[in-house]
DNA sequence: CACCAGATCCTCT
DNA sequence: GAGGATCTGGTGG
């Protein structure tokens, strides 16, 4: 079985586009009860810390967005309609940049993910930011969780060395700053939210 | 206190 | 490709 070594805090102390790109191929790991769920990250989006009208951090801090303004490497979990969405915070306190985790390919615990809902196709069980949170049982209680802690309930780990092609496209589902090329995708993956 | 927008998903046609 | 589900924080009266 793959060994999961948490990414260090320094990994997240760089601008969101760099973190978003570097997270492709990394592992999202979730411990829930006795089960361990893991996925290979295949789609991310960067939300800039300044000058990005689509970013939650573009507006003054509120109770909901306070994690965004805290330290890097934390889970920013919020709700959209009936779904939770998961971001990783980047850069230091006071700098609200983040990376949205949009899709992963199941690596471990696929059965468990399917049991949480999302259809019958393993490849598509976490092929979208809302579906990803459902498959990994990520909810608001994980808001603020330290994603650099390999002993915690949710963390990010380095993936094995591999070569893949990265595609950069505009972000999905937003109403402002739609043109900015800040979505990063592992080309050819069957688990991304859309081509 | 009322209204509403929203980084989604699923089910139709 | 369109529309509805469904809900919470943020904003303004």
PDB file of N, CA, C and O (backbone and C1' of nucleotides) in Angstrom, chain A residues 62-64 79 81-82, chain C residues 5-10:
ATOM      1  N   UNK A  62     -15.233  37.732   6.698  1.00  0.00           N
ATOM      2  CA  UNK A  62     -16.452  37.514   7.472  1.00  0.00           C
ATOM      3  C   UNK A  62     -16.235  36.237   8.282  1.00  0.00           C
ATOM      4  O   UNK A  62     -15.213  35.564   8.136  1.00  0.00           O
ATOM      5  N   UNK A  63     -17.211  35.895   9.092  1.00  0.00           N
ATOM      6  CA  UNK A  63     -17.087  34.674   9.894  1.00  0.00           C
ATOM      7  C   UNK A  63     -16.883  33.468   8.986  1.00  0.00           C
ATOM      8  O   UNK A  63     -16.111  32.565   9.287  1.00  0.00           O
ATOM      9  N   UNK A  64     -17.593  33.477   7.863  1.00  0.00           N
ATOM     10  CA  UNK A  64     -17.504  32.335   6.965  1.00  0.00           C
ATOM     11  C   UNK A  64     -16.124  32.202   6.331  1.00  0.00           C
ATOM     12  O   UNK A  64     -15.636  31.098   6.109  1.00  0.00           O
ATOM     13  N   UNK A  79     -20.185  25.992   2.022  1.00  0.00           N
ATOM     14  CA  UNK A  79     -21.333  25.349   1.439  1.00  0.00           C
ATOM     15  C   UNK A  79     -21.830  26.101   0.217  1.00  0.00           C
ATOM     16  O   UNK A  79     -21.915  27.320   0.205  1.00  0.00           O
ATOM     17  N   UNK A  81     -25.239  25.668  -2.275  1.00  0.00           N
ATOM     18  CA  UNK A  81     -26.461  24.884  -2.367  1.00  0.00           C
ATOM     19  C   UNK A  81     -26.405  23.790  -1.299  1.00  0.00           C
ATOM     20  O   UNK A  81     -26.129  24.077  -0.154  1.00  0.00           O
ATOM     21  N   UNK A  82     -26.634  22.537  -1.732  1.00  0.00           N
ATOM     22  CA  UNK A  82     -26.619  21.473  -0.725  1.00  0.00           C
ATOM     23  C   UNK A  82     -25.277  20.765  -0.613  1.00  0.00           C
ATOM     24  O   UNK A  82     -25.192  19.723   0.005  1.00  0.00           O
TER      25      UNK A  82
ATOM     26  P    DA C   5     -37.985  22.687  -7.249  1.00  0.00           P
ATOM     27  O5'  DA C   5     -36.911  21.869  -6.404  1.00  0.00           O
ATOM     28  C5'  DA C   5     -36.608  20.532  -6.780  1.00  0.00           C
ATOM     29  C4'  DA C   5     -35.359  20.069  -6.057  1.00  0.00           C
ATOM     30  C3'  DA C   5     -35.309  20.480  -4.576  1.00  0.00           C
ATOM     31  O3'  DA C   5     -34.780  19.409  -3.830  1.00  0.00           O
ATOM     32  C1'  DA C   5     -33.401  21.321  -5.709  1.00  0.00           C
ATOM     33  P    DT C   6     -35.181  19.271  -2.308  1.00  0.00           P
ATOM     34  O5'  DT C   6     -34.151  20.242  -1.606  1.00  0.00           O
ATOM     35  C5'  DT C   6     -32.760  19.976  -1.757  1.00  0.00           C
ATOM     36  C4'  DT C   6     -31.982  21.123  -1.141  1.00  0.00           C
ATOM     37  C3'  DT C   6     -32.625  21.696   0.134  1.00  0.00           C
ATOM     38  O3'  DT C   6     -31.610  21.922   1.088  1.00  0.00           O
ATOM     39  C1'  DT C   6     -32.250  23.422  -1.395  1.00  0.00           C
ATOM     40  P    DC C   7     -32.070  21.904   2.665  1.00  0.00           P
ATOM     41  O5'  DC C   7     -31.133  23.009   3.287  1.00  0.00           O
ATOM     42  C5'  DC C   7     -29.727  22.954   3.087  1.00  0.00           C
ATOM     43  C4'  DC C   7     -29.159  24.343   3.298  1.00  0.00           C
ATOM     44  C3'  DC C   7     -29.974  25.179   4.294  1.00  0.00           C
ATOM     45  O3'  DC C   7     -29.119  26.005   5.056  1.00  0.00           O
ATOM     46  C1'  DC C   7     -29.726  26.354   2.327  1.00  0.00           C
ATOM     47  P    DT C   8     -28.649  25.460   6.544  1.00  0.00           P
ATOM     48  O5'  DT C   8     -27.377  26.378   6.782  1.00  0.00           O
ATOM     49  C5'  DT C   8     -26.284  26.289   5.875  1.00  0.00           C
ATOM     50  C4'  DT C   8     -25.797  27.670   5.506  1.00  0.00           C
ATOM     51  C3'  DT C   8     -25.978  28.697   6.628  1.00  0.00           C
ATOM     52  O3'  DT C   8     -24.712  29.292   6.866  1.00  0.00           O
ATOM     53  C1'  DT C   8     -26.751  29.568   4.568  1.00  0.00           C
ATOM     54  P    DG C   9     -24.483  30.113   8.218  1.00  0.00           P
ATOM     55  O5'  DG C   9     -23.669  31.323   7.608  1.00  0.00           O
ATOM     56  C5'  DG C   9     -22.690  31.028   6.620  1.00  0.00           C
ATOM     57  C4'  DG C   9     -22.502  32.221   5.721  1.00  0.00           C
ATOM     58  C3'  DG C   9     -22.240  33.514   6.477  1.00  0.00           C
ATOM     59  O3'  DG C   9     -21.320  34.255   5.711  1.00  0.00           O
ATOM     60  C1'  DG C   9     -24.221  33.747   5.214  1.00  0.00           C
ATOM     61  P    DG C  10     -20.680  35.571   6.286  1.00  0.00           P
ATOM     62  O5'  DG C  10     -21.466  36.683   5.450  1.00  0.00           O
ATOM     63  C5'  DG C  10     -21.330  36.635   4.037  1.00  0.00           C
ATOM     64  C4'  DG C  10     -22.132  37.736   3.395  1.00  0.00           C
ATOM     65  C3'  DG C  10     -22.005  39.101   4.080  1.00  0.00           C
ATOM     66  O3'  DG C  10     -21.845  40.063   3.057  1.00  0.00           O
ATOM     67  C1'  DG C  10     -24.289  38.466   3.956  1.00  0.00           C
TER      68       DG C  10
END
